[in-house]
Amino acid sequence: MILKTKAAKLAAGLVGFAFVFSLFVTPVATKAQTNTELQAMINTLLAQIASLQGSIGSTGGSMMMSHTFGADLTVGSQGADVVALQQMLVTKGFLTIPAGVAMGYFGELTRSALATFQSANGISPASGYFGPITRTKVNAMMMVTGTTPGTTSYPAGCTSSVGYSSTTGMSCAGSTYPAGCTSSVGYSSTTGMSCAGSTGTTNPSTGALRGGAGDVTVTERNTGTHDEVLEGDEEVKVLGFEVEAEGGDVMVTSVRVEFKHEGSGSRRFNRYVDEVQIMNGNQVVGSADVSAFSESSNVYSRNIPVSGVIVREDATLRLHVAVTAVRNVDSNDLGEDWQVALGQIRFEDATGAILTDNTGDGIDGDITETFSFEDLQSSGDIELTVSEDNESVNDARTVQVDDSRDTNDVEILSFTIEAKGSDMFINEIPFTITSTGAGVTEIANDFRLMMNGEEVGRASIDAPASGATGFASNTDMTRTITITDLDDDDVMIDEGDEVTFVLVADINDIDGAFGNGDTFSVALDSDDVDAEDENGDIVEDLSGSADSGPLTFASSGIMLAAGRSDSVERVYNLDTTSSDDQGRYVINFDVTAFKNDAYVALTAASSTSSATPSTAGAYVYVESTNDNDVAVGTSTITTTLELDGSQSSGVSQSGNYVRINKGRTAHLTLTVNYDAATSGTYRAQLYAVNFAGTAVAGTSQHLATPTEDYQSPSVQVLN
């Protein structure tokens, strides 16, 4: 790509430099001038400004234009930030704008010039991507316009020239240092900082890394990815993976990706793809032009530097590999498959160590996906993608219902539908509902589909409302509920848009076969969606799914919530006399009683399996994090359950029970000590809480779901 030539942009540039023309251009007789002549005049003027800046700089003044950059820039970016960046590169001699070409578009010339600037200023990687590191550097260099000759303007935070370096960053005597720094020692705005007296390291744009020596677990997660890429499509996610941090925060610094052609057609990667991106959500955190990839035995590979990607300890971050396709794929290459694979991931932990994870292992590894390139015009190829949306709706949870009246508008599934390649009209969407304890229609009597908050379709038992789909009542525990005639409500999704839907239900009162503890879950498979493109043809390219639940219905009982920020404690080397250590796990959780008072025994029971629990207040087991196998053998597990000492009114201890008045919440702490029979890495899992209406052993059980909310972090236990 090159800088775009547009007369309008050129005219705007001339207005911006009008005050300079009055100083440097001698008036001449009016005559028409071409864009080429005008741009040549601007280039000459910019060279004069650069020369003048050099002469003024020698006397302590500055003429550099004042501008603060606030966004990342890359190939394809446009606007005022791009103009300012190009002006800076021209002024410093890194960029020459060809005659007849206007500023304001970030093309290959700008990328190359920026890469040279980065290399000259010690910025790594020098890839030509204007990200947080380069932006911090350039903003520090953009001094205030119009300083008085003989005086000096220093960057923010500096009161003198002591310790200031425009190349490697600043550390000024008497200045205020970045968060975590108590002195100038070790500060670098290029590579991040590690300051004497601080904790861990700091990325200038994303904050301090906390904890100790870190590690990561990488797994494939392809939700939201696409198996087909249309010509000219940008940032199409083709491979997804999750990075979980263990032992401390980590900062991902680069991701290696590999591509290999499968089948006939051209094997040259640049015939299909212009650029490969690493994405965090919808944000590009790293990219590489295809020309930068290396090829060996038909495998194209590249380590792509990323910035601003921090994974906090025990948290999980999902990243994607995405591609931007060329606009004209040869017809002989359409429909051809390419395999994309994750290679090694480089990351930095809070001790400053640079580490590598090889879970992906490239094309021969397990984290791979296959996709193809298609042409909409020749193949009618468009794509509809279903994805899960709101986790608070879709996660397993308890729903309070009533003994005597329906509970309406209960949200049971949240999802999105994205249209690519064409506007789409949705005709019908079927949902599979699976129940336990009672039939689906014994639990619910009315289902409605909401689109952006507005009802667009309904299905009802036996006697449907006007415009609704009807279905018969029975005791079946698996039912397909279909919302039809959506086209009558103009359920259209514009090409490129993603629309949010929520399925809601009216839940019956507790009566007859429907009792406390009955559940159902909802599933939507994109293959079952009936949709048409803008030409009225049936959409056949469907991908993705959405699931919820199980939702547990009860008119009285308890609800669980994950604990506070201090919910996890890890203790090592409990047995200091030998290598036979123990792991100690502390899980905090809240129990809320609804409709009636609830009693929970202050006891805990454990097992080496998730079998039917005892009547103790809390039930826990220990599991391996490698493959989630439950720990077995001669392992010893000891447990305690107690109030944490910060209770509100309505919560009291009665003997060995805690009484929770209806509407009140008790804060409980479960402590697990684990002496393993075999050395390994283990974690504790709260399985369920048992309760009753009086101070007796628990007669009802509430499962702790979603399970990941009630897991402790892992710790290595030596035998």
XYZ file of C-alpha atoms in Angstrom, residues 21-558:
538
model
C 3.469 29.930 3.908
C 3.136 33.521 5.051
C 6.683 33.282 6.439
C 8.447 31.353 3.704
C 6.596 31.808 0.394
C 7.068 34.981 -1.657
C 3.771 36.150 -3.183
C 3.547 35.592 -6.922
C 0.950 36.269 -9.536
C -2.074 34.027 -9.131
C -2.076 30.964 -11.353
C -3.658 27.518 -11.254
C -1.420 24.819 -9.785
C -1.717 21.077 -9.933
C -1.852 18.774 -6.901
C 1.645 17.595 -7.766
C 3.005 21.150 -7.734
C 1.265 21.955 -4.451
C 2.561 18.780 -2.772
C 6.076 19.545 -4.008
C 5.794 22.968 -2.355
C 4.705 21.288 0.913
C 7.648 18.880 0.817
C 10.048 21.776 0.261
C 8.404 23.634 3.132
C 8.700 20.644 5.480
C 12.412 20.390 4.682
C 12.790 24.112 5.505
C 10.971 23.569 8.817
C 13.264 20.643 9.683
C 16.300 22.777 8.907
C 14.940 25.647 10.997
C 14.231 23.271 13.895
C 17.827 22.156 13.830
C 19.127 25.698 14.012
C 16.684 26.730 16.727
C 17.349 23.560 18.702
C 20.981 24.542 19.006
C 19.917 27.626 20.999
C 17.622 25.734 23.323
C 14.300 26.516 21.567
C 11.870 24.157 19.868
C 9.585 24.375 16.856
C 8.351 20.761 16.939
C 4.564 20.699 16.584
C 2.777 19.886 19.863
C 0.598 16.764 19.593
C -0.389 14.022 22.053
C -1.063 10.589 20.598
C -3.747 8.536 22.334
C -4.367 5.570 20.019
C -2.466 2.765 18.292
C -1.776 3.227 14.577
C -1.027 0.660 11.912
C -1.295 0.111 8.176
C -4.712 1.363 7.086
C -5.119 3.962 9.855
C -6.223 7.453 8.797
C -6.784 10.860 10.358
C -5.114 13.623 12.319
C -2.916 11.275 14.375
C -1.478 9.821 11.165
C -0.777 13.323 9.780
C 1.013 14.283 13.025
C 3.069 11.073 12.982
C 4.066 11.599 9.352
C 5.020 15.222 10.075
C 7.277 14.059 12.908
C 8.921 11.414 10.712
C 9.457 13.935 7.894
C 10.873 16.499 10.329
C 13.360 13.983 11.731
C 14.415 12.798 8.287
C 12.909 9.315 8.380
C 10.143 9.857 5.825
C 10.096 11.475 2.377
C 6.655 12.020 0.917
C 6.527 11.501 -2.873
C 5.309 14.370 -5.016
C 1.554 14.317 -5.521
C 0.891 12.197 -2.413
C -1.028 13.682 0.529
C -0.531 12.906 4.198
C -3.134 11.293 6.418
C -3.059 7.620 5.358
C -0.798 5.050 7.115
C 0.668 3.015 4.270
C 3.761 0.936 3.620
C 5.988 4.037 3.286
C 4.938 5.225 6.733
C 5.348 1.761 8.252
C 8.888 1.447 6.842
C 9.842 4.943 8.031
C 8.441 4.261 11.496
C 10.366 0.971 11.715
C 13.600 2.851 10.903
C 12.753 5.461 13.564
C 12.089 2.702 16.130
C 15.393 1.012 15.356
C 17.271 4.314 15.644
C 15.672 5.012 19.026
C 16.137 1.612 20.604
C 12.472 0.580 20.410
C 11.950 -3.159 20.067
C 10.419 -4.703 18.091
C 11.093 -2.260 15.242
C 8.109 -3.517 13.259
C 6.530 -0.263 12.131
C 3.545 -0.711 14.458
C 2.718 2.453 16.437
C 1.734 0.886 19.760
C 1.932 1.819 23.463
C 5.750 1.673 23.688
C 6.344 3.844 20.621
C 3.486 6.172 21.561
C 4.998 6.780 25.025
C 8.342 7.538 23.425
C 6.977 9.927 20.781
C 4.687 11.762 23.215
C 7.728 12.441 25.414
C 9.522 13.923 22.392
C 6.676 16.239 21.344
C 7.727 19.413 23.153
C 5.544 22.482 23.572
C 5.563 24.813 20.556
C 7.129 28.230 20.764
C 9.640 28.087 23.627
C 11.648 31.227 24.067
C 15.115 31.064 22.482
C 17.697 30.396 25.130
C 15.313 28.349 27.322
C 14.633 24.614 27.416
C 11.294 22.739 27.539
C 11.510 19.371 29.340
C 8.984 16.511 29.262
C 6.261 16.250 31.890
C 7.687 15.300 35.304
C 11.149 16.777 34.616
C 12.325 20.000 36.206
C 15.854 19.943 34.782
C 18.000 18.103 32.268
C 19.556 15.845 34.904
C 19.040 12.205 33.990
C 16.926 12.987 30.931
C 17.457 10.936 27.777
C 15.245 11.350 24.734
C 16.480 8.038 23.380
C 15.959 5.584 26.232
C 13.322 7.378 28.249
C 13.569 9.785 31.159
C 14.415 9.690 34.807
C 14.687 13.233 36.111
C 16.156 14.369 39.412
C 13.348 15.677 41.569
C 10.646 14.387 39.267
C 7.687 12.156 40.044
C 8.474 8.630 38.934
C 6.029 6.145 37.410
C 3.917 3.944 39.669
C 6.042 1.447 41.580
C 9.292 3.450 41.254
C 10.961 5.246 44.145
C 14.041 6.375 42.237
C 15.424 6.653 38.722
C 17.364 3.404 38.939
C 16.471 0.913 36.224
C 13.796 2.935 34.468
C 13.373 2.460 30.729
C 10.377 3.650 28.731
C 11.376 1.381 25.876
C 11.352 -2.027 27.517
C 9.254 -1.359 30.597
C 10.672 -0.607 34.002
C 12.077 -2.403 36.986
C 12.735 0.196 39.679
C 14.809 -0.129 42.817
C 12.450 -0.629 45.707
C 9.504 -1.542 43.508
C 7.608 -4.811 43.324
C 7.938 -6.734 40.084
C 8.164 -5.060 36.697
C 5.940 -2.515 35.015
C 4.655 -2.138 31.496
C 4.185 1.631 30.973
C 0.701 1.203 29.482
C -0.829 -1.592 31.538
C 0.522 -1.459 35.091
C 2.692 -3.519 37.422
C 3.179 -7.272 37.260
C 2.529 -8.738 40.700
C 3.457 -12.019 42.315
C 6.494 -14.236 41.912
C 7.875 -16.638 39.344
C 5.063 -17.195 36.870
C 4.024 -19.861 34.422
C 1.197 -20.275 31.922
C -1.215 -22.972 30.812
C -2.271 -22.658 27.167
C -5.382 -24.382 25.804
C -7.295 -24.189 22.530
C -10.668 -22.368 22.651
C -12.181 -21.717 19.224
C -15.427 -19.995 20.225
C -15.967 -17.071 17.859
C -13.592 -18.315 15.153
C -14.394 -18.757 11.471
C -13.568 -21.596 9.109
C -14.041 -19.492 5.987
C -12.438 -16.184 5.033
C -13.841 -14.044 2.235
C -11.687 -12.069 -0.159
C -10.715 -8.737 1.396
C -12.048 -9.630 4.847
C -10.077 -7.992 7.651
C -9.103 -9.380 11.049
C -10.986 -12.675 10.634
C -10.391 -14.863 13.702
C -9.292 -18.338 12.588
C -7.738 -19.805 15.761
C -8.516 -19.185 19.426
C -6.515 -20.023 22.530
C -6.541 -19.201 26.234
C -3.586 -18.271 28.440
C -3.939 -18.906 32.174
C -1.342 -17.354 34.510
C -0.059 -19.343 37.464
C 2.296 -18.297 40.274
C 2.072 -14.582 39.426
C 1.091 -12.120 36.727
C 2.623 -12.582 33.287
C 2.994 -10.312 30.262
C 2.816 -12.020 26.862
C 5.505 -10.553 24.606
C 5.238 -12.605 21.409
C 3.204 -15.376 19.793
C 4.549 -17.714 17.132
C 2.054 -18.787 14.485
C 2.409 -21.204 11.582
C 0.401 -21.723 8.385
C 0.461 -24.631 5.949
C -1.466 -25.177 2.734
C -3.480 -28.363 2.268
C -4.677 -29.570 -1.126
C -4.159 -28.169 -4.620
C -3.846 -24.555 -5.687
C -1.033 -22.145 -4.934
C 1.058 -22.736 -1.828
C 2.281 -19.136 -1.679
C 0.840 -17.560 1.451
C 0.909 -14.032 0.010
C -1.605 -15.071 -2.665
C -4.167 -15.449 0.119
C -3.234 -13.191 3.042
C -1.894 -9.651 3.441
C -1.453 -9.545 7.219
C -1.754 -11.748 10.310
C -2.954 -10.306 13.626
C -2.982 -11.371 17.263
C -6.194 -10.113 18.860
C -7.402 -9.597 22.413
C -11.149 -9.357 21.952
C -11.601 -6.880 19.103
C -8.274 -5.134 19.758
C -5.213 -5.881 17.637
C -2.288 -6.343 20.038
C 0.240 -7.517 17.444
C 0.513 -7.905 13.694
C 2.907 -8.966 10.973
C 2.860 -8.508 7.219
C 2.971 -11.758 5.265
C 6.246 -10.612 3.704
C 7.833 -10.961 7.168
C 6.983 -14.679 7.434
C 9.630 -17.345 6.902
C 8.919 -20.407 4.754
C 10.299 -23.912 5.182
C 8.835 -27.075 3.649
C 5.650 -25.164 2.759
C 5.180 -24.021 6.363
C 5.044 -20.245 6.884
C 5.964 -19.108 10.390
C 6.539 -15.895 12.297
C 7.047 -14.752 15.892
C 4.597 -11.842 16.167
C 5.460 -9.313 18.912
C 2.467 -8.268 21.031
C 2.018 -5.369 23.442
C -0.241 -4.576 26.365
C -1.183 -8.237 27.044
C -1.048 -8.907 30.778
C -2.660 -11.957 32.374
C -3.227 -11.640 36.093
C -2.407 -14.543 38.416
C -5.048 -17.318 38.286
C -6.951 -15.429 35.582
C -7.502 -16.561 32.002
C -7.245 -14.402 28.884
C -8.544 -15.512 25.490
C -6.550 -14.483 22.408
C -7.119 -15.146 18.712
C -5.013 -15.491 15.585
C -6.673 -13.508 12.790
C -5.947 -12.886 9.106
C -6.652 -10.120 6.623
C -7.262 -11.680 3.202
C -6.075 -10.268 -0.115
C -8.817 -8.645 -2.159
C -8.412 -10.815 -5.242
C -7.761 -14.475 -4.537
C -7.126 -16.364 -7.748
C -10.171 -18.406 -8.748
C -8.012 -21.567 -8.789
C -7.182 -20.969 -5.121
C -10.717 -20.413 -3.857
C -11.974 -23.149 -1.567
C -8.435 -24.223 -0.725
C -7.741 -25.175 2.893
C -5.015 -23.705 5.061
C -4.007 -25.032 8.438
C -3.180 -22.504 11.169
C -1.297 -23.570 14.287
C -0.065 -22.031 17.501
C 3.649 -22.321 18.163
C 5.577 -21.095 21.172
C 4.448 -18.202 23.367
C 7.018 -15.907 24.949
C 6.144 -14.132 28.184
C 7.686 -12.188 31.063
C 6.859 -12.854 34.707
C 6.940 -10.532 37.728
C 10.582 -11.397 38.463
C 11.630 -10.091 35.045
C 12.352 -13.563 33.657
C 11.632 -14.115 29.955
C 10.070 -17.561 29.491
C 8.719 -19.736 26.679
C 5.694 -22.033 26.553
C 5.771 -24.681 23.799
C 2.287 -26.158 24.330
C 1.240 -25.240 20.783
C 4.190 -26.988 19.103
C 3.303 -25.601 15.662
C 1.771 -27.476 12.739
C 2.562 -30.857 14.302
C 0.956 -29.877 17.616
C -2.554 -30.018 19.024
C -3.617 -26.350 18.841
C -4.549 -26.154 15.168
C -7.512 -25.244 13.008
C -8.336 -25.423 9.293
C -9.936 -22.653 7.269
C -10.441 -21.778 3.603
C -10.715 -18.721 1.365
C -13.943 -18.099 -0.483
C -15.496 -15.661 -2.929
C -19.033 -14.446 -2.218
C -19.908 -13.672 -5.856
C -18.858 -16.999 -7.318
C -19.954 -19.302 -4.493
C -22.735 -17.382 -2.773
C -20.628 -17.782 0.365
C -21.870 -15.861 3.379
C -21.587 -16.750 7.023
C -23.834 -16.634 10.065
C -22.111 -17.101 13.421
C -23.741 -17.823 16.776
C -21.832 -17.057 19.988
C -22.595 -17.025 23.695
C -23.029 -13.579 25.205
C -23.865 -12.684 28.845
C -22.230 -15.133 31.275
C -24.462 -14.011 34.160
C -27.413 -15.398 32.176
C -25.758 -18.516 30.771
C -23.826 -19.742 33.826
C -25.392 -22.384 36.041
C -27.324 -20.705 38.855
C -30.350 -20.930 41.162
C -33.527 -19.098 40.143
C -36.027 -18.210 42.855
C -39.608 -19.045 41.875
C -42.926 -18.925 43.740
C -45.247 -21.466 45.376
C -48.458 -19.854 44.132
C -47.828 -17.772 40.983
C -45.719 -17.785 37.830
C -42.314 -16.128 37.740
C -42.185 -14.261 34.444
C -39.373 -12.958 32.233
C -36.633 -15.263 33.525
C -33.630 -14.924 31.194
C -32.451 -18.414 30.260
C -30.068 -17.956 27.293
C -28.072 -14.982 26.004
C -26.416 -15.148 22.578
C -25.353 -13.107 19.553
C -25.753 -13.658 15.820
C -23.264 -12.087 13.413
C -23.868 -11.696 9.664
C -20.951 -11.711 7.220
C -20.986 -11.235 3.473
C -24.631 -10.123 3.266
C -27.562 -8.693 5.183
C -29.502 -11.581 6.708
C -33.155 -12.205 7.554
C -33.791 -14.707 10.377
C -36.875 -16.858 9.789
C -36.822 -19.218 12.762
C -34.596 -20.309 15.639
C -35.089 -23.659 17.442
C -33.867 -24.203 21.016
C -33.330 -27.587 22.669
C -34.367 -27.567 26.332
C -33.449 -30.453 28.638
C -34.953 -30.715 32.138
C -34.533 -32.841 35.269
C -37.139 -33.630 37.928
C -40.104 -32.518 35.820
C -41.001 -32.154 32.162
C -39.983 -29.024 30.271
C -43.562 -27.807 29.917
C -44.301 -28.670 33.555
C -41.595 -26.150 34.470
C -42.204 -23.404 31.872
C -45.278 -22.345 29.900
C -44.160 -19.476 27.663
C -40.925 -18.658 25.821
C -40.144 -15.294 24.196
C -37.207 -14.175 22.072
C -35.900 -10.654 22.693
C -33.726 -8.814 20.147
C -31.925 -5.776 21.524
C -34.547 -5.603 24.267
C -37.593 -5.940 21.982
C -39.782 -9.061 21.672
C -39.591 -10.539 18.151
C -41.162 -13.978 18.622
C -42.999 -16.244 21.075
C -43.807 -19.915 21.672
C -46.550 -20.926 24.149
C -48.119 -24.123 25.479
C -51.318 -25.362 23.773
C -53.108 -21.998 23.313
C -50.604 -19.613 21.736
C -51.084 -15.879 21.862
C -51.663 -14.071 18.586
C -48.641 -14.512 16.336
C -47.023 -17.088 18.645
C -45.975 -20.648 17.932
C -47.871 -23.293 19.904
C -46.659 -26.598 21.323
C -48.311 -29.377 23.296
C -47.864 -29.909 27.018
C -46.427 -33.238 28.167
C -43.904 -34.703 30.573
C -41.020 -34.934 28.085
C -37.714 -33.871 29.591
C -36.242 -32.891 26.234
C -38.185 -30.511 24.004
C -37.380 -28.400 20.958
C -38.966 -24.964 21.241
C -39.015 -23.144 17.891
C -39.518 -19.399 17.547
C -40.913 -18.890 14.018
C -42.147 -16.165 11.650
C -39.352 -13.862 12.749
C -39.290 -12.268 9.295
C -42.706 -10.745 10.101
C -40.959 -8.745 12.801
C -38.209 -7.614 10.408
C -35.507 -9.538 12.238
C -32.718 -8.421 9.937
C -29.016 -8.285 10.728
C -26.977 -5.879 8.635
C -23.867 -7.252 6.972
C -20.964 -7.021 9.407
C -23.207 -6.433 12.443
C -23.540 -8.576 15.557
C -26.948 -8.533 17.261
C -27.745 -9.616 20.836
C -30.667 -11.961 21.576
C -32.035 -13.219 24.904
C -34.472 -16.121 25.308
C -36.765 -15.578 28.322
C -39.313 -17.911 29.920
C -42.307 -17.739 32.222
C -41.701 -20.331 34.944
C -44.687 -22.070 36.551
C -45.353 -22.026 40.290
C -44.039 -24.951 42.317
C -46.833 -27.489 42.081
C -47.520 -31.056 41.036
C -44.543 -32.675 39.331
C -42.555 -29.406 39.419
C -40.677 -29.183 42.714
C -37.750 -27.494 44.402
C -34.432 -28.410 42.819
C -35.759 -29.233 39.338
C -33.596 -27.849 36.511
C -33.340 -27.244 32.819
C -30.651 -26.139 30.400
C -30.907 -24.559 26.949
C -28.856 -25.229 23.802
C -28.786 -23.470 20.434
C -26.963 -24.983 17.459
C -26.346 -22.617 14.546
C -26.963 -25.470 12.082
C -30.647 -25.356 13.033
C -31.124 -21.620 12.386
C -33.218 -20.769 9.294
C -31.893 -17.581 7.677
C -31.892 -15.955 4.225
C -29.415 -13.615 2.592
C -30.330 -10.319 0.971
C -31.158 -12.153 -2.282
C -33.607 -14.495 -0.553
C -31.310 -17.540 -0.727
C -31.032 -19.869 2.264
C -27.846 -19.306 4.275
C -25.979 -22.592 4.420
C -22.711 -21.485 6.002
C -23.545 -21.537 9.714
C -21.166 -21.827 12.651
C -21.061 -21.524 16.424
C -23.386 -22.434 19.274
C -24.663 -21.185 22.627
C -25.565 -23.059 25.803
C -26.815 -22.201 29.278
C -27.422 -23.758 32.632
C -28.323 -25.867 34.246
C -30.745 -23.467 35.919
C -32.039 -24.755 39.255
C -35.504 -23.626 40.324
C -36.535 -23.335 43.975
C -39.140 -21.442 45.973
C -36.973 -21.480 49.096
C -33.450 -22.459 49.966
C -30.023 -20.922 49.541
